[in-house]
mmCIF file of N, CA and C in Angstrom:
data_model
loop_
_atom_site.group_PDB
_atom_site.id
_atom_site.type_symbol
_atom_site.label_atom_id
_atom_site.label_comp_id
_atom_site.label_asym_id
_atom_site.label_seq_id
_atom_site.Cartn_x
_atom_site.Cartn_y
_atom_site.Cartn_z
ATOM 1 N N UNK P 869 113.246 118.751 93.380
ATOM 2 C CA UNK P 869 112.194 119.146 93.938
ATOM 3 C C UNK P 869 111.957 120.519 94.080
ATOM 4 N N UNK P 870 110.775 120.544 93.582
ATOM 5 C CA UNK P 870 110.414 122.578 93.088
ATOM 6 C C UNK P 870 110.058 122.625 94.684
ATOM 7 N N UNK P 871 110.258 124.209 95.050
ATOM 8 C CA UNK P 871 109.742 124.470 96.482
ATOM 9 C C UNK P 871 108.169 124.454 96.513
ATOM 10 N N UNK P 872 107.474 124.223 95.799
ATOM 11 C CA UNK P 872 105.868 124.363 96.108
ATOM 12 C C UNK P 872 105.675 123.152 96.186
ATOM 13 N N UNK P 873 106.602 122.016 95.830
ATOM 14 C CA UNK P 873 106.227 120.333 95.976
ATOM 15 C C UNK P 873 106.185 120.243 97.880
ATOM 16 N N UNK P 874 107.853 120.881 97.811
ATOM 17 C CA UNK P 874 108.089 120.915 99.192
ATOM 18 C C UNK P 874 107.416 121.482 100.360
ATOM 19 N N UNK P 875 107.283 122.474 99.945
ATOM 20 C CA UNK P 875 106.184 123.195 100.931
ATOM 21 C C UNK P 875 105.298 121.863 101.416
ATOM 22 N N UNK P 876 104.343 121.722 100.099
ATOM 23 C CA UNK P 876 103.306 120.681 100.607
ATOM 24 C C UNK P 876 103.383 119.569 101.223
ATOM 25 N N UNK P 877 104.748 118.970 101.110
ATOM 26 C CA UNK P 877 105.256 117.937 101.745
ATOM 27 C C UNK P 877 105.523 117.563 103.171
ATOM 28 N N UNK P 878 106.181 119.388 102.981
ATOM 29 C CA UNK P 878 106.853 119.530 104.267
ATOM 30 C C UNK P 878 105.562 119.902 105.800
ATOM 31 N N UNK P 879 105.249 118.941 106.233
ATOM 32 C CA UNK P 879 103.926 118.961 107.314
ATOM 33 C C UNK P 879 103.952 119.639 108.425
ATOM 34 N N UNK P 880 105.763 119.545 108.589
ATOM 35 C CA UNK P 880 105.898 119.999 110.187
ATOM 36 C C UNK P 880 106.831 121.356 109.843
ATOM 37 N N UNK P 881 106.938 121.639 108.618
ATOM 38 C CA UNK P 881 107.502 123.052 108.383
ATOM 39 C C UNK P 881 108.602 123.406 108.744
ATOM 40 N N UNK P 882 109.112 122.465 108.646
ATOM 41 C CA UNK P 882 110.959 122.520 109.067
ATOM 42 C C UNK P 882 112.099 122.790 107.533
ATOM 43 N N UNK P 883 111.481 122.819 107.211
ATOM 44 C CA UNK P 883 112.299 122.982 105.724
ATOM 45 C C UNK P 883 113.052 121.604 105.138
ATOM 46 N N UNK P 884 112.783 120.556 105.729
ATOM 47 C CA UNK P 884 113.279 119.504 105.049
ATOM 48 C C UNK P 884 111.825 118.294 104.837
ATOM 49 N N UNK P 885 111.642 117.729 103.995
ATOM 50 C CA UNK P 885 111.084 116.831 103.651
ATOM 51 C C UNK P 885 111.342 115.796 104.075
ATOM 52 N N UNK P 886 110.870 114.871 105.394
ATOM 53 C CA UNK P 886 111.365 114.065 105.902
ATOM 54 C C UNK P 886 111.011 112.558 105.043
ATOM 55 N N UNK P 887 111.427 111.729 105.397
ATOM 56 C CA UNK P 887 110.767 109.697 104.694
ATOM 57 C C UNK P 887 109.535 109.879 105.285
ATOM 58 N N UNK P 888 109.089 109.965 106.000
ATOM 59 C CA UNK P 888 107.886 109.841 107.128
ATOM 60 C C UNK P 888 107.224 110.808 106.512
ATOM 61 N N UNK P 889 106.844 111.987 106.256
ATOM 62 C CA UNK P 889 106.283 112.798 105.198
ATOM 63 C C UNK P 889 105.801 112.725 104.286
ATOM 64 N N UNK P 890 107.199 111.952 103.419
ATOM 65 C CA UNK P 890 106.690 111.778 102.093
ATOM 66 C C UNK P 890 105.796 110.718 102.557
ATOM 67 N N UNK P 891 106.275 109.438 102.973
ATOM 68 C CA UNK P 891 105.385 108.355 102.910
ATOM 69 C C UNK P 891 103.976 108.686 103.150
ATOM 70 N N UNK P 892 103.452 109.544 104.583
ATOM 71 C CA UNK P 892 102.044 110.126 104.671
ATOM 72 C C UNK P 892 101.320 110.620 103.356
ATOM 73 N N UNK P 893 102.391 111.806 102.851
ATOM 74 C CA UNK P 893 101.723 112.693 101.887
ATOM 75 C C UNK P 893 100.883 110.991 100.596
ATOM 76 N N UNK P 894 102.645 110.583 100.450
ATOM 77 C CA UNK P 894 101.522 109.666 99.090
ATOM 78 C C UNK P 894 101.013 108.568 99.672
ATOM 79 N N UNK P 895 100.800 108.180 100.906
ATOM 80 C CA UNK P 895 99.541 107.330 101.451
ATOM 81 C C UNK P 895 98.181 107.750 100.980
ATOM 82 N N UNK P 896 98.277 109.290 101.323
ATOM 83 C CA UNK P 896 96.796 109.969 101.197
ATOM 84 C C UNK P 896 96.786 110.474 99.573
ATOM 85 N N UNK P 897 97.968 110.272 98.927
ATOM 86 C CA UNK P 897 97.549 110.406 97.141
ATOM 87 C C UNK P 897 97.231 109.250 96.676
ATOM 88 N N UNK P 898 97.712 108.128 97.263
ATOM 89 C CA UNK P 898 97.055 106.990 96.744
ATOM 90 C C UNK P 898 95.216 106.920 97.202
ATOM 91 N N UNK P 899 95.043 107.027 97.958
ATOM 92 C CA UNK P 899 93.598 107.196 98.659
ATOM 93 C C UNK P 899 92.568 108.417 97.727
ATOM 94 N N UNK P 900 93.815 109.521 97.282
ATOM 95 C CA UNK P 900 92.518 110.527 96.680
ATOM 96 C C UNK P 900 92.853 110.072 94.935
ATOM 97 N N UNK P 901 93.375 109.249 94.655
ATOM 98 C CA UNK P 901 93.587 109.389 93.121
ATOM 99 C C UNK P 901 92.750 107.842 93.040
ATOM 100 N N UNK P 902 92.670 106.985 94.387
ATOM 101 C CA UNK P 902 91.551 105.663 93.606
ATOM 102 C C UNK P 902 90.085 106.143 94.384
ATOM 103 N N UNK P 903 90.058 106.496 92.873
ATOM 104 C CA UNK P 903 88.382 107.106 93.059
ATOM 105 C C UNK P 903 87.012 106.380 92.892
ATOM 106 N N UNK P 904 87.300 105.109 92.596
ATOM 107 C CA UNK P 904 86.104 103.836 93.124
ATOM 108 C C UNK P 904 86.222 103.549 94.244
ATOM 109 N N UNK P 905 87.562 103.802 94.974
ATOM 110 C CA UNK P 905 87.715 103.411 96.370
ATOM 111 C C UNK P 905 87.526 101.434 96.474
ATOM 112 N N UNK P 906 88.337 101.117 95.504
ATOM 113 C CA UNK P 906 88.333 99.958 95.161
ATOM 114 C C UNK P 906 90.049 99.388 95.833
ATOM 115 N N UNK P 907 90.255 100.281 96.451
ATOM 116 C CA UNK P 907 91.824 99.502 96.833
ATOM 117 C C UNK P 907 93.009 99.357 96.046
ATOM 118 N N UNK P 908 92.675 100.025 94.662
ATOM 119 C CA UNK P 908 93.872 99.432 93.516
ATOM 120 C C UNK P 908 93.252 100.727 92.436
ATOM 121 N N UNK P 909 95.038 101.276 91.792
ATOM 122 C CA UNK P 909 94.417 101.927 90.797
ATOM 123 C C UNK P 909 94.393 101.819 89.595
ATOM 124 N N UNK P 910 93.494 102.442 88.738
ATOM 125 C CA UNK P 910 93.496 102.019 87.291
ATOM 126 C C UNK P 910 93.863 102.786 86.444
ATOM 127 N N UNK P 911 94.540 102.200 85.539
ATOM 128 C CA UNK P 911 95.050 103.257 84.561
ATOM 129 C C UNK P 911 94.312 104.583 84.590
ATOM 130 N N UNK P 912 93.027 104.450 83.776
ATOM 131 C CA UNK P 912 92.247 105.592 84.059
ATOM 132 C C UNK P 912 92.282 106.918 85.411
ATOM 133 N N UNK P 913 92.334 106.095 86.314
ATOM 134 C CA UNK P 913 92.808 106.969 87.500
ATOM 135 C C UNK P 913 93.890 107.567 87.709
ATOM 136 N N UNK P 914 94.732 107.330 86.996
ATOM 137 C CA UNK P 914 95.921 107.752 87.045
ATOM 138 C C UNK P 914 96.935 108.487 85.741
ATOM 139 N N UNK P 915 95.960 108.741 84.940
ATOM 140 C CA UNK P 915 96.370 108.923 83.426
ATOM 141 C C UNK P 915 96.925 110.421 83.406
ATOM 142 N N UNK P 916 96.726 110.927 84.529
ATOM 143 C CA UNK P 916 96.840 112.650 84.663
ATOM 144 C C UNK P 916 98.391 112.514 85.292
ATOM 145 N N UNK P 917 98.477 111.463 86.042
ATOM 146 C CA UNK P 917 100.093 111.461 87.214
ATOM 147 C C UNK P 917 100.708 110.597 86.696
ATOM 148 N N UNK P 918 100.770 109.612 85.794
ATOM 149 C CA UNK P 918 101.733 108.921 85.030
ATOM 150 C C UNK P 918 101.506 108.668 83.751
ATOM 151 N N UNK P 919 103.065 108.081 83.440
ATOM 152 C CA UNK P 919 102.303 108.000 81.622
ATOM 153 C C UNK P 919 101.925 106.257 81.422
ATOM 154 N N UNK P 920 101.912 105.725 80.070
ATOM 155 C CA UNK P 920 101.700 104.440 80.667
ATOM 156 C C UNK P 920 102.891 103.759 80.712
ATOM 157 N N UNK P 921 104.110 104.023 80.640
ATOM 158 C CA UNK P 921 105.068 103.246 80.811
ATOM 159 C C UNK P 921 105.508 103.880 82.391
ATOM 160 N N UNK P 922 105.040 104.764 82.733
ATOM 161 C CA UNK P 922 105.936 104.960 84.318
ATOM 162 C C UNK P 922 104.184 103.607 84.998
ATOM 163 N N UNK P 923 103.118 103.730 84.558
ATOM 164 C CA UNK P 923 102.154 102.863 84.976
ATOM 165 C C UNK P 923 102.664 101.042 84.562
ATOM 166 N N UNK P 924 103.159 100.877 83.816
ATOM 167 C CA UNK P 924 103.634 99.693 83.408
ATOM 168 C C UNK P 924 104.941 99.189 84.295
ATOM 169 N N UNK P 925 106.035 100.152 84.841
ATOM 170 C CA UNK P 925 107.345 100.098 85.646
ATOM 171 C C UNK P 925 106.631 99.770 86.794
ATOM 172 N N UNK P 926 105.521 100.406 87.541
ATOM 173 C CA UNK P 926 105.019 100.708 88.806
ATOM 174 C C UNK P 926 104.171 99.305 89.213
ATOM 175 N N UNK P 927 103.487 98.341 88.129
ATOM 176 C CA UNK P 927 102.571 97.315 87.890
ATOM 177 C C UNK P 927 103.403 96.209 88.106
ATOM 178 N N UNK P 928 103.864 95.764 89.091
ATOM 179 C CA UNK P 928 105.101 94.744 89.638
ATOM 180 C C UNK P 928 104.697 93.528 89.022
ATOM 181 N N UNK P 929 103.400 93.023 89.113
ATOM 182 C CA UNK P 929 102.914 92.198 88.572
ATOM 183 C C UNK P 929 102.056 91.519 87.519
ATOM 184 N N UNK P 930 101.976 92.869 86.494
ATOM 185 C CA UNK P 930 101.796 92.697 85.390
ATOM 186 C C UNK P 930 100.022 92.885 85.588
ATOM 187 N N UNK P 931 99.700 93.288 86.311
ATOM 188 C CA UNK P 931 98.061 92.791 86.062
ATOM 189 C C UNK P 931 97.127 93.879 85.561
ATOM 190 N N UNK P 932 97.700 95.054 85.643
ATOM 191 C CA UNK P 932 96.828 95.873 84.517
ATOM 192 C C UNK P 932 96.296 97.200 85.793
ATOM 193 N N UNK P 933 96.673 96.732 87.119
ATOM 194 C CA UNK P 933 96.420 97.834 87.966
ATOM 195 C C UNK P 933 97.361 97.951 89.118
ATOM 196 N N UNK P 934 97.075 98.827 89.678
ATOM 197 C CA UNK P 934 98.639 98.953 90.685
ATOM 198 C C UNK P 934 98.451 99.068 92.222
ATOM 199 N N UNK P 935 98.279 98.340 92.941
ATOM 200 C CA UNK P 935 97.825 97.947 94.282
ATOM 201 C C UNK P 935 98.722 99.298 95.019
ATOM 202 N N UNK P 936 98.280 98.979 96.457
ATOM 203 C CA UNK P 936 98.578 100.439 96.903
ATOM 204 C C UNK P 936 99.871 99.934 97.269
ATOM 205 N N UNK P 937 100.744 98.290 97.723
ATOM 206 C CA UNK P 937 101.634 98.176 98.193
ATOM 207 C C UNK P 937 102.687 98.289 96.702
ATOM 208 N N UNK P 938 102.265 98.449 95.778
ATOM 209 C CA UNK P 938 102.833 98.394 94.129
ATOM 210 C C UNK P 938 103.167 99.963 94.413
ATOM 211 N N UNK P 939 102.298 100.605 94.050
ATOM 212 C CA UNK P 939 102.490 102.093 94.169
ATOM 213 C C UNK P 939 103.243 102.692 95.438
ATOM 214 N N UNK P 940 103.359 102.196 96.733
ATOM 215 C CA UNK P 940 104.274 103.065 97.520
ATOM 216 C C UNK P 940 105.723 102.423 97.548
ATOM 217 N N UNK P 941 105.692 101.014 97.001
ATOM 218 C CA UNK P 941 107.028 100.504 96.612
ATOM 219 C C UNK P 941 107.820 101.293 95.315
ATOM 220 N N UNK P 942 107.100 102.050 94.462
ATOM 221 C CA UNK P 942 107.559 102.483 93.928
ATOM 222 C C UNK P 942 108.211 104.179 93.974
ATOM 223 N N UNK P 943 106.948 104.932 95.186
ATOM 224 C CA UNK P 943 106.725 106.160 95.018
ATOM 225 C C UNK P 943 108.273 106.254 96.360
ATOM 226 N N UNK P 944 108.064 104.930 97.053
ATOM 227 C CA UNK P 944 109.345 105.034 98.099
ATOM 228 C C UNK P 944 110.748 104.990 97.629
ATOM 229 N N UNK P 945 110.920 104.196 96.533
ATOM 230 C CA UNK P 945 112.164 103.845 95.560
ATOM 231 C C UNK P 945 112.448 105.364 95.272
ATOM 232 N N UNK P 946 111.390 106.221 94.821
ATOM 233 C CA UNK P 946 112.055 107.130 93.797
ATOM 234 C C UNK P 946 112.675 108.203 95.154
ATOM 235 N N UNK P 947 111.908 108.020 96.213
ATOM 236 C CA UNK P 947 112.706 108.759 97.409
ATOM 237 C C UNK P 947 114.111 108.464 97.682
ATOM 238 N N UNK P 948 114.094 107.509 97.835
ATOM 239 C CA UNK P 948 115.254 106.900 98.326
ATOM 240 C C UNK P 948 116.342 107.358 97.070
ATOM 241 N N UNK P 949 115.775 107.060 95.902
ATOM 242 C CA UNK P 949 117.347 107.809 94.706
ATOM 243 C C UNK P 949 117.365 109.026 94.689
ATOM 244 N N UNK P 950 116.204 110.014 95.094
ATOM 245 C CA UNK P 950 116.275 111.563 95.693
ATOM 246 C C UNK P 950 117.143 111.602 96.864
ATOM 247 N N UNK P 951 116.966 111.396 97.621
ATOM 248 C CA UNK P 951 117.512 111.097 98.806
ATOM 249 C C UNK P 951 119.290 110.391 98.689
ATOM 250 N N UNK P 952 119.978 111.270 98.312
ATOM 251 C CA UNK P 952 121.506 111.614 97.797
ATOM 252 C C UNK P 952 122.191 111.311 98.605
ATOM 253 N N UNK P 953 121.813 112.006 99.971
ATOM 254 C CA UNK P 953 122.874 111.744 101.332
ATOM 255 C C UNK P 953 122.547 110.765 101.819
ATOM 256 N N UNK P 954 121.354 109.629 102.118
ATOM 257 C CA UNK P 954 120.965 108.690 102.783
ATOM 258 C C UNK P 954 120.496 108.849 104.118
ATOM 259 N N UNK P 955 120.375 110.363 104.503
ATOM 260 C CA UNK P 955 120.141 110.680 105.829
ATOM 261 C C UNK P 955 118.613 110.665 105.802
ATOM 262 N N UNK P 956 117.119 109.770 105.149
ATOM 263 C CA UNK P 956 115.913 109.949 105.169
ATOM 264 C C UNK P 956 114.904 111.450 104.950
ATOM 265 N N UNK P 957 116.417 112.043 104.669
ATOM 266 C CA UNK P 957 116.068 113.422 104.330
ATOM 267 C C UNK P 957 116.136 113.840 102.702
ATOM 268 N N UNK P 958 114.558 114.912 102.214
ATOM 269 C CA UNK P 958 115.106 115.453 101.054
ATOM 270 C C UNK P 958 114.977 117.175 101.450
ATOM 271 N N UNK P 959 116.203 117.621 101.229
ATOM 272 C CA UNK P 959 116.570 119.118 101.017
ATOM 273 C C UNK P 959 115.872 120.109 99.927
#
């Protein structure tokens, strides 16, 4: 994670990105990406941040849209993978 990204995610500015901070940021990101406010992310809404392969990998039920649950499951799995110590924090 680059410093600029970390600064954006670290809402309490303690130098650590906690799981809860990451989750809150990503929930807000979902809302911001959902331009048509239908509660789902369509390919056109995320083409600037997800490749077609990433979109397909996140679309667990292969219905062509990302539900908030699918999106959050993916991003929180990414957080867990990045949390090498398993302490719920990214340094």
